[in-house]
Amino acid sequence: MQFLKKIFEKTEPYVEEGGKYHWLKSVHDGFFTLLFVPPRTSKTGTHIHDYIDLKRVMAIVVVATLPSLLFGMYNVGFQHYKAIGEFASTGFVNIFLYGLIKVLPIVIVSYVVGLGIEFFFAQIRGHEINEGFLVTGMLIPLIMPVETPLWMIALSTAFAVIFGKEVFGGTGMNIWNPALLARAFLFFAYPAHMSGNAVWVALGKNDRAVDTFTGATPMGNAAEGNINFDVSDAFFGLIPGSIGETSTLAILLGAIILIITGVGSWKIILSTFSGGLLMGIILNIFAGSNAYMSVPFWQHLVLGGFAFGAVFMATDPVSGAQTEKGKWIYGFLIGILAILIRVLNPAYPEGMMMAILLINTFAPLIDHYVVKGYIRRRTKRAYFYNKNIQENDL
Amino acid sequence: MSEVIRLRRGLDIKIKGDAENVVDILSPPASVAVKPIDFPGLVPKLDVKPDTVVRTGDALFHDKYHPEVLFTAPVGGRIASVKRGERRRILEVVIETAKNPEEAEFSKADPNTLSGEEIKDQLLKSGLWPLIKRRPYGIVAYPDDKPKGIFVSTFDTSPLAPDYDFIIKKEKKAFQTGIDALAKLTEGTVYLGVKKDSIFSEVKNVRIRHFSGPHPAGNVGVQIHHIRPVFKGDVVWTINVQDVLFIGRLFLNGKLDMSKTIALTGSEIKNSQYYRTVTGAPVSLITDGRLKKADYRQRIISGNVLTGKHVKEQNHTGFYDSQITVIPEGDQYELLGWASPGLYKYSASKTFFSKILPKDEYELNANMHGGERAFVMTDQYKKVVPMDILPVFLLKAILANDIDKMEQLGIYEVIEEDFALCEFVCASKIKVQDILRGGINTMIKELG
């Protein structure tokens, strides 16, 4: 430990201004503060500070995504072996390892590209590198189909970090959820790659799929009118889909972690689910003969990216509503819109990404009106005091 | 009024080093000092220079814009030095105290027999006027203010704060006299915010309001919000408990007596307890020999850990301060500190294991525990502000220099101590109190 610290301290003069490696200062300081909480003490204001900091908050979010990540890896293997008809003959460890080998490169590319860009911006701005990407870097792989080419992952990550975050001023300043921007970028820039059935299940060049294999996700099928998913499979996650979104169970474990630690807003999660359920009910009522609309309203929660989006994307404190009242409205609108788009819009089999991005845009407006309402209440109270209360009456 | 105003939001920080109810009288200080920087917004004009001899109660400096507001010597003697800082700003006027200082004479009288003007006059001349602060802004009251009320909080809920019930046990008469004097200065009433079973409920000539709840229930600003909030155009006054005693003594004895009981607290103190000395006493008089031996740096604070000023042994205590807190500096590296389970790390959040197995008190140091970042977490501040205010939006309005929004969001109602807990709990380590004072200064500059 002392040894590590000495290395960082010894190299410090080289990265300071005028030093030979000054361009690496943000990288040096970033890793130094990651490994060692710096000995900085309060200079103004409160002398004591809570032990919580953004590194801890982000670390907790990453921990909350681990069930989805680990299950997602297993599921990648599962879908693969099922597709080539060898599931019965493959052991658990091999299934998991297959998934690990497929998913890990995506995670690595996401972090390397994203952090690289963040270090660059931190350097040119002269700030410390911010911890925001620690979470985004994990979320991006989890919302991608497993067969997305690595260069696309890199490109979309770069787009998300530069145009989704840094352009606005970095962590804390972004309007939209950066991970979803990465996904949306691929959705719109490479539609042929990202839709259709080839991306969801991992098949190697020499693998032969069994005859019954289609590679389609339940969402894709439903969009075409085939409602053929098994609800318990959907809940546990053994269906094709983006890497981290399939297992509602794993996502719920993550939600529990986020809510217990107070890091994720339970209001947003609850209101998003409620909005989704309400829309599901409305669709059920007006379903008629439409099969998709007749899907029992609660099953929407276990399908597609709805649960993942509700728990990990909508809860992003920066891009979401920031007033407590606003959070209820924000989550509810996302839930309603996501299911509406998913069922009624033929162009988007999954509506969650678009719903969140759209309501991200309106979050400041929601807050604006909540604050306006608050100000109106204050003004009324002032008026009441000044007109009606005599000093002696108090 | 027997109803209790129960405040639910806030936080009682479980920090080590509370003072025992024991008082020791300290020897008279060799020096005292009055620091213009203790008074936000003050532009001082000196009335003395080094080597001038002053009596107790003689003017040291006055307010440039309100020259009748004098700042006087708590103890008479010879002016030892006038410390200046950047741009010749006066930081401190230090007096080398005389063994038996001459005392300025003031009139001894029952305030109930005097007029408001006479009382005001006496307070201005004696240098006790600056004890009275005005809201909005928390600055020294203007002599031509017409306050709608005067508010005194009789209990301090800040971490390790002194117990005023203990301190004024023997001076109830002086307190009542002080209250009587203050009552004459307003057309409205004097309100006392009291806690349960407090001896302050027996005070006359006031309206009593009972409060309960975690810190900042004892903050006078919070109490004002729940009794009679300050809106645009309103002015109210506030004053601390021991300062009321000074006013009482002035009218009872005709002399300036700024003796004070100060609590020496914090985990770095061998035996936390109270000491009797005078306003502006040297820090070393109180702390010498009483700090634990340590091989790490210790931080001495005049005031409490949330709003106090960092001082060194050679400095003097603050004008308004009734406690000194000493904590470890904490200027050490910690390997992967942010990732540790944190059984011994006190946090207002639920992100450390200390929430699962809580202790009664924790040691807290001056380490920032993280770097300064932008606003990210959204629901931390509101949980510790027991007022109908949106703290983050007010702070953002200040940062955006939006004066209309600042007014609408309640900048008239808060000063730093009301938002200090926000700064404590903030995961982004934002300098909340600095931002707020900046906003207040902007309001003063733009709107007067």
PDB file of N, CA, C and O in Angstrom, chain A residues 1 34-37 39-42 44 46-53 56 128 130-131 317 322-323 327 374 377-378 381-382 385 392 394, chain B residues 207 209 299 305-306 308 329 333-336 338 340 346-348 351-352 366-369 373 378 388-389 396 408 410 413 424 429 433-434:
ATOM      1  N   MET A   1       0.846  -1.205   0.000  1.00  0.00           N
ATOM      2  CA  MET A   1       0.000   0.000   0.000  1.00  0.00           C
ATOM      3  C   MET A   1       0.876   1.248   0.000  1.00  0.00           C
ATOM      4  O   MET A   1       0.730   2.135  -0.810  1.00  0.00           O
ATOM      5  N   LEU A  34      -8.587   7.385  -7.221  1.00  0.00           N
ATOM      6  CA  LEU A  34      -9.392   6.163  -7.204  1.00  0.00           C
ATOM      7  C   LEU A  34      -8.859   5.221  -6.126  1.00  0.00           C
ATOM      8  O   LEU A  34      -9.599   4.604  -5.376  1.00  0.00           O
ATOM      9  N   LEU A  35      -7.525   5.103  -6.075  1.00  0.00           N
ATOM     10  CA  LEU A  35      -6.937   4.172  -5.115  1.00  0.00           C
ATOM     11  C   LEU A  35      -6.869   4.756  -3.706  1.00  0.00           C
ATOM     12  O   LEU A  35      -7.061   4.057  -2.727  1.00  0.00           O
ATOM     13  N   PHE A  36      -6.575   6.044  -3.618  1.00  0.00           N
ATOM     14  CA  PHE A  36      -6.395   6.654  -2.303  1.00  0.00           C
ATOM     15  C   PHE A  36      -7.285   7.872  -2.177  1.00  0.00           C
ATOM     16  O   PHE A  36      -7.201   8.798  -2.959  1.00  0.00           O
ATOM     17  N   VAL A  37      -8.142   7.878  -1.146  1.00  0.00           N
ATOM     18  CA  VAL A  37      -8.899   9.103  -0.880  1.00  0.00           C
ATOM     19  C   VAL A  37      -7.877  10.172  -0.478  1.00  0.00           C
ATOM     20  O   VAL A  37      -7.090   9.959   0.436  1.00  0.00           O
ATOM     21  N   PRO A  39      -5.823  13.475   0.935  1.00  0.00           N
ATOM     22  CA  PRO A  39      -5.823  14.052   2.275  1.00  0.00           C
ATOM     23  C   PRO A  39      -6.352  15.478   2.307  1.00  0.00           C
ATOM     24  O   PRO A  39      -5.980  16.253   3.157  1.00  0.00           O
ATOM     25  N   ARG A  40      -7.233  15.793   1.391  1.00  0.00           N
ATOM     26  CA  ARG A  40      -7.763  17.142   1.341  1.00  0.00           C
ATOM     27  C   ARG A  40      -8.679  17.387   2.533  1.00  0.00           C
ATOM     28  O   ARG A  40      -9.569  16.574   2.808  1.00  0.00           O
ATOM     29  N   THR A  41      -8.475  18.510   3.219  1.00  0.00           N
ATOM     30  CA  THR A  41      -9.368  18.831   4.334  1.00  0.00           C
ATOM     31  C   THR A  41     -10.163  20.088   4.007  1.00  0.00           C
ATOM     32  O   THR A  41      -9.806  20.842   3.115  1.00  0.00           O
ATOM     33  N   SER A  42     -11.245  20.319   4.757  1.00  0.00           N
ATOM     34  CA  SER A  42     -12.135  21.440   4.452  1.00  0.00           C
ATOM     35  C   SER A  42     -11.408  22.762   4.601  1.00  0.00           C
ATOM     36  O   SER A  42     -10.714  22.983   5.575  1.00  0.00           O
ATOM     37  N   THR A  44     -13.221  25.897   3.603  1.00  0.00           N
ATOM     38  CA  THR A  44     -14.284  26.846   4.001  1.00  0.00           C
ATOM     39  C   THR A  44     -15.529  26.036   4.308  1.00  0.00           C
ATOM     40  O   THR A  44     -15.617  24.861   3.990  1.00  0.00           O
ATOM     41  N   THR A  46     -18.410  23.902   6.197  1.00  0.00           N
ATOM     42  CA  THR A  46     -18.401  22.929   7.276  1.00  0.00           C
ATOM     43  C   THR A  46     -17.021  22.295   7.406  1.00  0.00           C
ATOM     44  O   THR A  46     -16.328  22.081   6.425  1.00  0.00           O
ATOM     45  N   HIS A  47     -16.655  22.003   8.657  1.00  0.00           N
ATOM     46  CA  HIS A  47     -15.348  21.399   8.872  1.00  0.00           C
ATOM     47  C   HIS A  47     -15.418  19.890   8.696  1.00  0.00           C
ATOM     48  O   HIS A  47     -14.447  19.260   8.317  1.00  0.00           O
ATOM     49  N   ILE A  48     -16.591  19.336   8.998  1.00  0.00           N
ATOM     50  CA  ILE A  48     -16.752  17.899   8.830  1.00  0.00           C
ATOM     51  C   ILE A  48     -17.610  17.629   7.605  1.00  0.00           C
ATOM     52  O   ILE A  48     -18.449  18.445   7.240  1.00  0.00           O
ATOM     53  N   HIS A  49     -17.365  16.501   6.972  1.00  0.00           N
ATOM     54  CA  HIS A  49     -18.159  16.106   5.826  1.00  0.00           C
ATOM     55  C   HIS A  49     -18.566  14.656   5.969  1.00  0.00           C
ATOM     56  O   HIS A  49     -17.841  13.851   6.552  1.00  0.00           O
ATOM     57  N   ASP A  50     -19.724  14.370   5.411  1.00  0.00           N
ATOM     58  CA  ASP A  50     -20.189  12.995   5.366  1.00  0.00           C
ATOM     59  C   ASP A  50     -19.170  12.160   4.590  1.00  0.00           C
ATOM     60  O   ASP A  50     -18.517  12.640   3.669  1.00  0.00           O
ATOM     61  N   TYR A  51     -19.056  10.892   4.940  1.00  0.00           N
ATOM     62  CA  TYR A  51     -18.112  10.022   4.246  1.00  0.00           C
ATOM     63  C   TYR A  51     -18.563   9.683   2.824  1.00  0.00           C
ATOM     64  O   TYR A  51     -17.776   9.207   2.029  1.00  0.00           O
ATOM     65  N   ILE A  52     -19.823   9.943   2.523  1.00  0.00           N
ATOM     66  CA  ILE A  52     -20.293   9.579   1.195  1.00  0.00           C
ATOM     67  C   ILE A  52     -19.690  10.493   0.133  1.00  0.00           C
ATOM     68  O   ILE A  52     -19.514  11.686   0.352  1.00  0.00           O
ATOM     69  N   ASP A  53     -19.331   9.927  -0.987  1.00  0.00           N
ATOM     70  CA  ASP A  53     -18.911  10.748  -2.114  1.00  0.00           C
ATOM     71  C   ASP A  53     -19.412  10.071  -3.394  1.00  0.00           C
ATOM     72  O   ASP A  53     -19.964   8.981  -3.349  1.00  0.00           O
ATOM     73  N   ARG A  56     -18.467   6.459  -4.176  1.00  0.00           N
ATOM     74  CA  ARG A  56     -19.198   5.411  -3.475  1.00  0.00           C
ATOM     75  C   ARG A  56     -20.578   5.201  -4.087  1.00  0.00           C
ATOM     76  O   ARG A  56     -21.027   4.080  -4.274  1.00  0.00           O
ATOM     77  N   GLU A 128     -10.750  17.499 -12.215  1.00  0.00           N
ATOM     78  CA  GLU A 128     -10.551  16.095 -11.885  1.00  0.00           C
ATOM     79  C   GLU A 128     -11.489  15.285 -12.763  1.00  0.00           C
ATOM     80  O   GLU A 128     -12.572  15.750 -13.096  1.00  0.00           O
ATOM     81  N   ASN A 130     -14.403  12.948 -13.592  1.00  0.00           N
ATOM     82  CA  ASN A 130     -15.615  12.682 -12.836  1.00  0.00           C
ATOM     83  C   ASN A 130     -16.009  11.219 -12.903  1.00  0.00           C
ATOM     84  O   ASN A 130     -15.688  10.521 -13.841  1.00  0.00           O
ATOM     85  N   GLU A 131     -16.758  10.791 -11.868  1.00  0.00           N
ATOM     86  CA  GLU A 131     -17.035   9.368 -11.737  1.00  0.00           C
ATOM     87  C   GLU A 131     -18.228   8.896 -12.547  1.00  0.00           C
ATOM     88  O   GLU A 131     -18.517   7.717 -12.567  1.00  0.00           O
ATOM     89  N   PRO A 317     -30.163  10.396 -11.672  1.00  0.00           N
ATOM     90  CA  PRO A 317     -30.623  11.630 -11.030  1.00  0.00           C
ATOM     91  C   PRO A 317     -30.394  12.882 -11.863  1.00  0.00           C
ATOM     92  O   PRO A 317     -31.113  13.856 -11.719  1.00  0.00           O
ATOM     93  N   GLN A 322     -35.938  16.503 -10.843  1.00  0.00           N
ATOM     94  CA  GLN A 322     -35.174  16.674  -9.618  1.00  0.00           C
ATOM     95  C   GLN A 322     -36.001  17.127  -8.429  1.00  0.00           C
ATOM     96  O   GLN A 322     -35.497  17.205  -7.323  1.00  0.00           O
ATOM     97  N   THR A 323     -37.270  17.449  -8.654  1.00  0.00           N
ATOM     98  CA  THR A 323     -38.134  17.734  -7.517  1.00  0.00           C
ATOM     99  C   THR A 323     -38.831  16.434  -7.148  1.00  0.00           C
ATOM    100  O   THR A 323     -39.040  15.571  -7.990  1.00  0.00           O
ATOM    101  N   LYS A 327     -40.718  13.797  -9.719  1.00  0.00           N
ATOM    102  CA  LYS A 327     -40.295  12.426  -9.987  1.00  0.00           C
ATOM    103  C   LYS A 327     -41.493  11.513 -10.224  1.00  0.00           C
ATOM    104  O   LYS A 327     -41.451  10.613 -11.060  1.00  0.00           O
ATOM    105  N   TYR A 374     -44.708  25.757  -6.297  1.00  0.00           N
ATOM    106  CA  TYR A 374     -44.158  26.015  -4.967  1.00  0.00           C
ATOM    107  C   TYR A 374     -44.064  27.511  -4.713  1.00  0.00           C
ATOM    108  O   TYR A 374     -44.442  28.005  -3.648  1.00  0.00           O
ATOM    109  N   ARG A 377     -47.368  29.045  -4.007  1.00  0.00           N
ATOM    110  CA  ARG A 377     -47.826  28.741  -2.655  1.00  0.00           C
ATOM    111  C   ARG A 377     -47.154  29.655  -1.650  1.00  0.00           C
ATOM    112  O   ARG A 377     -47.770  30.157  -0.707  1.00  0.00           O
ATOM    113  N   ARG A 378     -45.842  29.902  -1.832  1.00  0.00           N
ATOM    114  CA  ARG A 378     -45.108  30.792  -0.946  1.00  0.00           C
ATOM    115  C   ARG A 378     -45.672  32.204  -1.003  1.00  0.00           C
ATOM    116  O   ARG A 378     -45.857  32.865   0.006  1.00  0.00           O
ATOM    117  N   ARG A 381     -48.822  32.527   0.831  1.00  0.00           N
ATOM    118  CA  ARG A 381     -48.591  32.504   2.272  1.00  0.00           C
ATOM    119  C   ARG A 381     -48.119  33.878   2.736  1.00  0.00           C
ATOM    120  O   ARG A 381     -48.553  34.378   3.770  1.00  0.00           O
ATOM    121  N   ALA A 382     -47.236  34.512   1.962  1.00  0.00           N
ATOM    122  CA  ALA A 382     -46.730  35.838   2.325  1.00  0.00           C
ATOM    123  C   ALA A 382     -47.875  36.837   2.339  1.00  0.00           C
ATOM    124  O   ALA A 382     -48.005  37.640   3.262  1.00  0.00           O
ATOM    125  N   TYR A 385     -50.016  36.307   5.425  1.00  0.00           N
ATOM    126  CA  TYR A 385     -49.393  36.818   6.642  1.00  0.00           C
ATOM    127  C   TYR A 385     -49.489  38.328   6.711  1.00  0.00           C
ATOM    128  O   TYR A 385     -49.826  38.918   7.719  1.00  0.00           O
ATOM    129  N   ASN A 392     -50.192  40.943  17.438  1.00  0.00           N
ATOM    130  CA  ASN A 392     -50.654  40.415  18.722  1.00  0.00           C
ATOM    131  C   ASN A 392     -51.328  39.060  18.595  1.00  0.00           C
ATOM    132  O   ASN A 392     -51.504  38.372  19.576  1.00  0.00           O
ATOM    133  N   LEU A 394     -50.284  36.450  17.054  1.00  0.00           N
ATOM    134  CA  LEU A 394     -49.393  35.281  16.943  1.00  0.00           C
ATOM    135  C   LEU A 394     -49.126  34.678  18.308  1.00  0.00           C
ATOM    136  O   LEU A 394     -48.270  35.095  19.019  1.00  0.00           O
TER     137      LEU A 394
ATOM    138  N   ARG B 207     -43.111  35.803  24.237  1.00  0.00           N
ATOM    139  CA  ARG B 207     -43.975  34.691  23.836  1.00  0.00           C
ATOM    140  C   ARG B 207     -43.084  33.465  23.693  1.00  0.00           C
ATOM    141  O   ARG B 207     -42.047  33.518  23.043  1.00  0.00           O
ATOM    142  N   ARG B 209     -42.335  29.663  22.457  1.00  0.00           N
ATOM    143  CA  ARG B 209     -42.737  28.667  21.463  1.00  0.00           C
ATOM    144  C   ARG B 209     -41.898  27.423  21.711  1.00  0.00           C
ATOM    145  O   ARG B 209     -40.678  27.502  21.755  1.00  0.00           O
ATOM    146  N   ARG B 299      -7.406  20.086  14.482  1.00  0.00           N
ATOM    147  CA  ARG B 299      -7.986  21.331  13.983  1.00  0.00           C
ATOM    148  C   ARG B 299      -8.789  21.984  15.101  1.00  0.00           C
ATOM    149  O   ARG B 299      -9.682  21.335  15.672  1.00  0.00           O
ATOM    150  N   VAL B 305     -18.641  22.576  14.499  1.00  0.00           N
ATOM    151  CA  VAL B 305     -18.007  21.966  13.336  1.00  0.00           C
ATOM    152  C   VAL B 305     -18.704  22.298  12.030  1.00  0.00           C
ATOM    153  O   VAL B 305     -18.163  22.059  10.953  1.00  0.00           O
ATOM    154  N   LEU B 306     -19.933  22.830  12.099  1.00  0.00           N
ATOM    155  CA  LEU B 306     -20.639  23.117  10.856  1.00  0.00           C
ATOM    156  C   LEU B 306     -20.431  24.555  10.390  1.00  0.00           C
ATOM    157  O   LEU B 306     -20.343  24.820   9.201  1.00  0.00           O
ATOM    158  N   GLY B 308     -18.342  27.011  12.319  1.00  0.00           N
ATOM    159  CA  GLY B 308     -17.275  27.717  13.011  1.00  0.00           C
ATOM    160  C   GLY B 308     -16.113  28.102  12.111  1.00  0.00           C
ATOM    161  O   GLY B 308     -16.062  27.752  10.939  1.00  0.00           O
ATOM    162  N   GLU B 329      -7.416  16.594  12.181  1.00  0.00           N
ATOM    163  CA  GLU B 329      -7.397  17.237  10.865  1.00  0.00           C
ATOM    164  C   GLU B 329      -7.762  16.231   9.793  1.00  0.00           C
ATOM    165  O   GLU B 329      -8.483  16.529   8.862  1.00  0.00           O
ATOM    166  N   TYR B 333      -3.986  10.012   3.590  1.00  0.00           N
ATOM    167  CA  TYR B 333      -4.541   9.227   2.495  1.00  0.00           C
ATOM    168  C   TYR B 333      -5.251   8.012   3.085  1.00  0.00           C
ATOM    169  O   TYR B 333      -4.880   7.502   4.118  1.00  0.00           O
ATOM    170  N   GLU B 334      -6.284   7.541   2.381  1.00  0.00           N
ATOM    171  CA  GLU B 334      -6.903   6.292   2.813  1.00  0.00           C
ATOM    172  C   GLU B 334      -7.062   5.402   1.597  1.00  0.00           C
ATOM    173  O   GLU B 334      -7.683   5.789   0.602  1.00  0.00           O
ATOM    174  N   LEU B 335      -6.493   4.198   1.659  1.00  0.00           N
ATOM    175  CA  LEU B 335      -6.558   3.296   0.523  1.00  0.00           C
ATOM    176  C   LEU B 335      -7.990   2.862   0.282  1.00  0.00           C
ATOM    177  O   LEU B 335      -8.647   2.344   1.179  1.00  0.00           O
ATOM    178  N   LEU B 336      -8.479   3.111  -0.942  1.00  0.00           N
ATOM    179  CA  LEU B 336      -9.826   2.705  -1.334  1.00  0.00           C
ATOM    180  C   LEU B 336     -10.870   3.073  -0.282  1.00  0.00           C
ATOM    181  O   LEU B 336     -11.782   2.308   0.005  1.00  0.00           O
ATOM    182  N   TRP B 338     -13.341   4.988  -0.291  1.00  0.00           N
ATOM    183  CA  TRP B 338     -14.726   5.053  -0.728  1.00  0.00           C
ATOM    184  C   TRP B 338     -15.346   3.674  -0.868  1.00  0.00           C
ATOM    185  O   TRP B 338     -16.554   3.521  -0.977  1.00  0.00           O
ATOM    186  N   SER B 340     -14.706   1.083   1.336  1.00  0.00           N
ATOM    187  CA  SER B 340     -14.675   0.299   2.571  1.00  0.00           C
ATOM    188  C   SER B 340     -16.087   0.112   3.118  1.00  0.00           C
ATOM    189  O   SER B 340     -16.950   0.945   2.902  1.00  0.00           O
ATOM    190  N   TYR B 346     -19.304   7.489  10.109  1.00  0.00           N
ATOM    191  CA  TYR B 346     -20.629   8.066  10.284  1.00  0.00           C
ATOM    192  C   TYR B 346     -21.117   8.667   8.971  1.00  0.00           C
ATOM    193  O   TYR B 346     -20.399   9.418   8.331  1.00  0.00           O
ATOM    194  N   SER B 347     -22.335   8.328   8.609  1.00  0.00           N
ATOM    195  CA  SER B 347     -22.885   8.912   7.387  1.00  0.00           C
ATOM    196  C   SER B 347     -24.369   9.138   7.549  1.00  0.00           C
ATOM    197  O   SER B 347     -25.052   8.371   8.216  1.00  0.00           O
ATOM    198  N   ALA B 348     -24.863  10.206   6.954  1.00  0.00           N
ATOM    199  CA  ALA B 348     -26.296  10.459   6.975  1.00  0.00           C
ATOM    200  C   ALA B 348     -26.996   9.561   5.960  1.00  0.00           C
ATOM    201  O   ALA B 348     -28.193   9.343   6.030  1.00  0.00           O
ATOM    202  N   THR B 351     -25.406   4.311   2.841  1.00  0.00           N
ATOM    203  CA  THR B 351     -24.460   3.613   1.975  1.00  0.00           C
ATOM    204  C   THR B 351     -23.290   3.003   2.729  1.00  0.00           C
ATOM    205  O   THR B 351     -22.396   2.449   2.117  1.00  0.00           O
ATOM    206  N   PHE B 352     -23.291   3.111   4.045  1.00  0.00           N
ATOM    207  CA  PHE B 352     -22.221   2.506   4.836  1.00  0.00           C
ATOM    208  C   PHE B 352     -22.809   1.548   5.855  1.00  0.00           C
ATOM    209  O   PHE B 352     -23.939   1.720   6.300  1.00  0.00           O
ATOM    210  N   ALA B 366     -11.592  16.428   9.647  1.00  0.00           N
ATOM    211  CA  ALA B 366     -11.830  17.503   8.689  1.00  0.00           C
ATOM    212  C   ALA B 366     -11.570  17.097   7.250  1.00  0.00           C
ATOM    213  O   ALA B 366     -11.559  17.936   6.360  1.00  0.00           O
ATOM    214  N   ASN B 367     -11.366  15.787   7.012  1.00  0.00           N
ATOM    215  CA  ASN B 367     -11.137  15.339   5.645  1.00  0.00           C
ATOM    216  C   ASN B 367     -12.399  15.541   4.808  1.00  0.00           C
ATOM    217  O   ASN B 367     -13.501  15.320   5.285  1.00  0.00           O
ATOM    218  N   MET B 368     -12.221  15.932   3.554  1.00  0.00           N
ATOM    219  CA  MET B 368     -13.373  16.171   2.673  1.00  0.00           C
ATOM    220  C   MET B 368     -14.067  14.869   2.287  1.00  0.00           C
ATOM    221  O   MET B 368     -15.233  14.849   1.978  1.00  0.00           O
ATOM    222  N   HIS B 369     -13.315  13.763   2.281  1.00  0.00           N
ATOM    223  CA  HIS B 369     -13.862  12.471   1.861  1.00  0.00           C
ATOM    224  C   HIS B 369     -14.412  12.521   0.457  1.00  0.00           C
ATOM    225  O   HIS B 369     -15.493  12.030   0.162  1.00  0.00           O
ATOM    226  N   ARG B 373     -17.712  18.144  -6.892  1.00  0.00           N
ATOM    227  CA  ARG B 373     -18.317  17.798  -8.166  1.00  0.00           C
ATOM    228  C   ARG B 373     -19.537  18.678  -8.391  1.00  0.00           C
ATOM    229  O   ARG B 373     -19.904  19.481  -7.565  1.00  0.00           O
ATOM    230  N   THR B 378     -30.148  14.085  -5.878  1.00  0.00           N
ATOM    231  CA  THR B 378     -31.207  15.088  -5.838  1.00  0.00           C
ATOM    232  C   THR B 378     -31.979  15.183  -4.535  1.00  0.00           C
ATOM    233  O   THR B 378     -32.684  16.136  -4.324  1.00  0.00           O
ATOM    234  N   ASP B 388     -39.971  25.044   4.591  1.00  0.00           N
ATOM    235  CA  ASP B 388     -40.615  24.893   3.295  1.00  0.00           C
ATOM    236  C   ASP B 388     -39.787  25.641   2.254  1.00  0.00           C
ATOM    237  O   ASP B 388     -40.187  26.680   1.748  1.00  0.00           O
ATOM    238  N   ILE B 389     -38.623  25.082   1.974  1.00  0.00           N
ATOM    239  CA  ILE B 389     -37.690  25.720   1.041  1.00  0.00           C
ATOM    240  C   ILE B 389     -37.163  24.642   0.117  1.00  0.00           C
ATOM    241  O   ILE B 389     -37.049  23.486   0.521  1.00  0.00           O
ATOM    242  N   LYS B 396     -29.089  26.977  -6.996  1.00  0.00           N
ATOM    243  CA  LYS B 396     -28.880  27.125  -8.433  1.00  0.00           C
ATOM    244  C   LYS B 396     -29.261  28.520  -8.895  1.00  0.00           C
ATOM    245  O   LYS B 396     -28.616  29.095  -9.775  1.00  0.00           O
ATOM    246  N   GLN B 408     -37.912  34.683  -4.836  1.00  0.00           N
ATOM    247  CA  GLN B 408     -39.091  33.831  -4.810  1.00  0.00           C
ATOM    248  C   GLN B 408     -38.843  32.533  -4.072  1.00  0.00           C
ATOM    249  O   GLN B 408     -39.758  31.907  -3.561  1.00  0.00           O
ATOM    250  N   GLY B 410     -36.863  32.121  -1.452  1.00  0.00           N
ATOM    251  CA  GLY B 410     -36.703  32.230  -0.008  1.00  0.00           C
ATOM    252  C   GLY B 410     -35.333  32.624   0.497  1.00  0.00           C
ATOM    253  O   GLY B 410     -34.977  32.272   1.614  1.00  0.00           O
ATOM    254  N   GLU B 413     -34.997  34.081   3.965  1.00  0.00           N
ATOM    255  CA  GLU B 413     -35.246  33.298   5.177  1.00  0.00           C
ATOM    256  C   GLU B 413     -34.048  32.541   5.700  1.00  0.00           C
ATOM    257  O   GLU B 413     -34.071  32.032   6.806  1.00  0.00           O
ATOM    258  N   PHE B 424     -22.868  19.339   4.831  1.00  0.00           N
ATOM    259  CA  PHE B 424     -22.324  18.151   5.469  1.00  0.00           C
ATOM    260  C   PHE B 424     -22.711  16.893   4.707  1.00  0.00           C
ATOM    261  O   PHE B 424     -21.884  16.021   4.470  1.00  0.00           O
ATOM    262  N   LYS B 429     -19.760  17.346  -2.383  1.00  0.00           N
ATOM    263  CA  LYS B 429     -18.885  18.271  -1.642  1.00  0.00           C
ATOM    264  C   LYS B 429     -19.002  19.703  -2.137  1.00  0.00           C
ATOM    265  O   LYS B 429     -18.010  20.405  -2.346  1.00  0.00           O
ATOM    266  N   GLN B 433     -22.398  26.763   1.860  1.00  0.00           N
ATOM    267  CA  GLN B 433     -22.443  27.982   2.668  1.00  0.00           C
ATOM    268  C   GLN B 433     -21.797  29.146   1.947  1.00  0.00           C
ATOM    269  O   GLN B 433     -22.283  30.278   2.012  1.00  0.00           O
ATOM    270  N   ASP B 434     -20.700  28.893   1.235  1.00  0.00           N
ATOM    271  CA  ASP B 434     -20.059  29.954   0.454  1.00  0.00           C
ATOM    272  C   ASP B 434     -21.018  30.481  -0.601  1.00  0.00           C
ATOM    273  O   ASP B 434     -21.148  31.692  -0.799  1.00  0.00           O
TER     274      ASP B 434
END
